[in-house]
mmCIF file of C-alpha atoms and ligand atoms in Angstrom:
data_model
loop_
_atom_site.group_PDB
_atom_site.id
_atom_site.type_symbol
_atom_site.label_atom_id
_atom_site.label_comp_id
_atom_site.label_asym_id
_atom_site.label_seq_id
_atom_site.Cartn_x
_atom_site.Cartn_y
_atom_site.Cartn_z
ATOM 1 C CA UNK A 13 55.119 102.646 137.368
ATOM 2 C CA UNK A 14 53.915 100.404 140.368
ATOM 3 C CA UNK A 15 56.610 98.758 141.419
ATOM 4 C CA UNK A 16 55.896 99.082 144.746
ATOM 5 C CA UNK A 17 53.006 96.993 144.677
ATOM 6 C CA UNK A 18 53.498 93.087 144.820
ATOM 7 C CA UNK A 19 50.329 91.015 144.464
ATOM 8 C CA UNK A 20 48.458 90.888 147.623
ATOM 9 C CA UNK A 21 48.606 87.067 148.083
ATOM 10 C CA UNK A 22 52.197 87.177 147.518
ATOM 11 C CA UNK A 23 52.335 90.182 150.226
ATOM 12 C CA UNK A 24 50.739 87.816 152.518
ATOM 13 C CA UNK A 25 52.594 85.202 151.980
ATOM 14 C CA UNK A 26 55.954 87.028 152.903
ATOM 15 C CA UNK A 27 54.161 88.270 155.793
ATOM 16 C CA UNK A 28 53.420 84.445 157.191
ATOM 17 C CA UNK A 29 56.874 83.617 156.224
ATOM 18 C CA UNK A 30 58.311 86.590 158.384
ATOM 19 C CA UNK A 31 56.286 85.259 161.047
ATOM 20 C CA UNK A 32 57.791 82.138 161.446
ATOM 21 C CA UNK A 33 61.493 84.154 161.614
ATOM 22 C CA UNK A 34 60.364 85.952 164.241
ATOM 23 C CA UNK A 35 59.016 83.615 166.491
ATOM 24 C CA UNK A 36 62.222 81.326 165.840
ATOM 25 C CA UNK A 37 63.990 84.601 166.763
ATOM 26 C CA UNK A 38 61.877 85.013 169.860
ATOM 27 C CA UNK A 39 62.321 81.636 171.011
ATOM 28 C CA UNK A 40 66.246 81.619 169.704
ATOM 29 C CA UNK A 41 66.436 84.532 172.830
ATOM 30 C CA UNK A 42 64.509 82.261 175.064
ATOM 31 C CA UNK A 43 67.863 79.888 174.850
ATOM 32 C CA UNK A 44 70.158 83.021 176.585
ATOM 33 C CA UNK A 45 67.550 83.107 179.613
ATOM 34 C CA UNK A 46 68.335 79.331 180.639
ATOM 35 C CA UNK A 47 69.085 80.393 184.067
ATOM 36 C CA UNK A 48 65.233 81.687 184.649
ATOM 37 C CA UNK A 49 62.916 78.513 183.610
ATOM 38 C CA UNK A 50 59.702 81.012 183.731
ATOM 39 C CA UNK A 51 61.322 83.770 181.263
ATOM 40 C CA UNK A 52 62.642 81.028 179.448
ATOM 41 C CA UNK A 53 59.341 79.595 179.446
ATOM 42 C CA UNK A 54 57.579 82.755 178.158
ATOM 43 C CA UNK A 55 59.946 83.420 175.429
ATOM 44 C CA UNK A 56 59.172 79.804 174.195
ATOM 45 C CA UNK A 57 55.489 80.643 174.239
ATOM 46 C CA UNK A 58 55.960 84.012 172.426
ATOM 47 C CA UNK A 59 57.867 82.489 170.014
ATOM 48 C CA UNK A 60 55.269 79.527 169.679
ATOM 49 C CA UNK A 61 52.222 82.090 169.358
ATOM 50 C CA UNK A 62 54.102 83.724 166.202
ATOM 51 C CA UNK A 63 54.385 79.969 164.789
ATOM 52 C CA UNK A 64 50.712 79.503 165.556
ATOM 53 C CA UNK A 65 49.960 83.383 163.977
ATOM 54 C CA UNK A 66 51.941 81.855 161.240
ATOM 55 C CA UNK A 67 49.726 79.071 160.404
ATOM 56 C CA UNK A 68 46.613 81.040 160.760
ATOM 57 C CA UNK A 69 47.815 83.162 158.034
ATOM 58 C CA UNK A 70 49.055 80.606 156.033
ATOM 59 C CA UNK A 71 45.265 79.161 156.467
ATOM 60 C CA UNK A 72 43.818 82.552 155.602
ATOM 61 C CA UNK A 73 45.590 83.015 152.208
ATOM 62 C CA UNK A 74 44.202 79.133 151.543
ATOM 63 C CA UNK A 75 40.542 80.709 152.131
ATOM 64 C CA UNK A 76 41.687 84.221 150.010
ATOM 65 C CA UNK A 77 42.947 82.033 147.509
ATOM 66 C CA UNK A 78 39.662 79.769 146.743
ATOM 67 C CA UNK A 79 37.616 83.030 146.527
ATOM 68 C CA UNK A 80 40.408 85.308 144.570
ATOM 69 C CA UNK A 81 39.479 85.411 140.310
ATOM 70 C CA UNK A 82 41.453 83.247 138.241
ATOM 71 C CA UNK A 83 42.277 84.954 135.081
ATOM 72 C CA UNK A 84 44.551 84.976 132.395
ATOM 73 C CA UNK A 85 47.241 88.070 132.176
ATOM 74 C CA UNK A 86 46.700 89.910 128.809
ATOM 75 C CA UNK A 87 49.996 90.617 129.438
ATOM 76 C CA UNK A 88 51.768 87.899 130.121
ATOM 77 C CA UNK A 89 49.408 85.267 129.115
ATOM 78 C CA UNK A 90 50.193 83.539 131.960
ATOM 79 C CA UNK A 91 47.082 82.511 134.959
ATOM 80 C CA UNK A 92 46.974 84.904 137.977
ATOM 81 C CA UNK A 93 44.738 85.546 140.586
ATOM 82 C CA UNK A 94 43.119 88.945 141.432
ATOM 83 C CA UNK A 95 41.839 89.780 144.911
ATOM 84 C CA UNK A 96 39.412 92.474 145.600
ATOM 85 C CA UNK A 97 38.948 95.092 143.200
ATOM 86 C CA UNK A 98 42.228 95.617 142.143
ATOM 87 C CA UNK A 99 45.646 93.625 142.025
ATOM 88 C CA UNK A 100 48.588 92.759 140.615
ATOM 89 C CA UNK A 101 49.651 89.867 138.027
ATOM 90 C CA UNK A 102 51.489 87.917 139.699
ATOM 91 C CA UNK A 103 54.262 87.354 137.201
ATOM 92 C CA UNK A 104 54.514 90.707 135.206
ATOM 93 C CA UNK A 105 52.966 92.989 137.908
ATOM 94 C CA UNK A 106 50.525 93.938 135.281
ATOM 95 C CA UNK A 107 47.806 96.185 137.065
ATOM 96 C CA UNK A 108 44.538 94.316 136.587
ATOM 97 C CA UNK A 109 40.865 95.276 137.544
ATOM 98 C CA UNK A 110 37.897 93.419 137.453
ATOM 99 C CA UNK A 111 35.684 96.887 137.610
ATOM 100 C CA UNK A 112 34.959 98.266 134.324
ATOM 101 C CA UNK A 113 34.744 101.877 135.362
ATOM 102 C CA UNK A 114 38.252 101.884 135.887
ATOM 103 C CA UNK A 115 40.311 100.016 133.801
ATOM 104 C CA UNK A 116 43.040 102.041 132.234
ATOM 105 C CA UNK A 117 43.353 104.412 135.048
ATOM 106 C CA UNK A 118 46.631 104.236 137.630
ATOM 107 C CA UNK A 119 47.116 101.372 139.408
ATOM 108 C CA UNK A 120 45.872 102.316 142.941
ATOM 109 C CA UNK A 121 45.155 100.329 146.080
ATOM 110 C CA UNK A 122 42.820 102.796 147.538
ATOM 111 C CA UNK A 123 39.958 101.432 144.988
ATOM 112 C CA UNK A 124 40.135 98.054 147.186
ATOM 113 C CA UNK A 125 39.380 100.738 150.350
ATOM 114 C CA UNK A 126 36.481 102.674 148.574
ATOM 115 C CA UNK A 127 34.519 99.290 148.013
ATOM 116 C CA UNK A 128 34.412 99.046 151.909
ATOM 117 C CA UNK A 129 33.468 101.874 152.882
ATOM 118 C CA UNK A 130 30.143 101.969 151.013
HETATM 119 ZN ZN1 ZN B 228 51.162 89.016 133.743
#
């Protein structure tokens, strides 16, 4: 059904990890500019602000993670973490709400997005 969705810690995770790619990337194209100190410079910067974007993430989901739910999968049995209003187990990809009012409806990420708003 929702296979699209990955848990949202996870998501963020991937996302920090990309970072740190990239900004090895950046800097790796830093290295062809060896002639020009200053564009060689900035590319090393660039590259360093993704590393330092990186961390800040990687900091962030430490912060998500003390405040996400820890509960046990009814499907899995196994102890996951929910974020917001709705998420994903983190092993099975079980849909899993903490809201009452709509357990057993579709999985949908718009019901974290509602909660905002009002
Ligand atoms: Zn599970």
């Amino acid at each position: 059904m929702a296979q699209k969705y990955s848990s949202k810690i996870n998501k963020i995770r991937t996302f920090a990890l990309s970072l740190i790619f990239v900004g090895f990337f950046v800097m790796y194209i830093g290295v062809f500019f060896r002639e020009s100190v200053i564009v060689m410079t900035i590319f090393m910067l660039l590259g360093l602000l993704f590393m330092v974007a990186s961390t800040v993430v990687y900091f962030w989901i430490g912060m998500l993670s003390t405040k996400a739910v820890q509960v046990i999968c009814p499907s899995c049995q196994k102890p996951t973490k929910i974020l917001g209003r709705v998420d994903m187990c983190m092993h099975c990809r079980e849909p899993l709400t903490l809201d009452r009012s709509l357990e057993g409806r579709e999985f949908d990420e718009n019901y974290n997005r509602k909660k905002a708003k009002s």
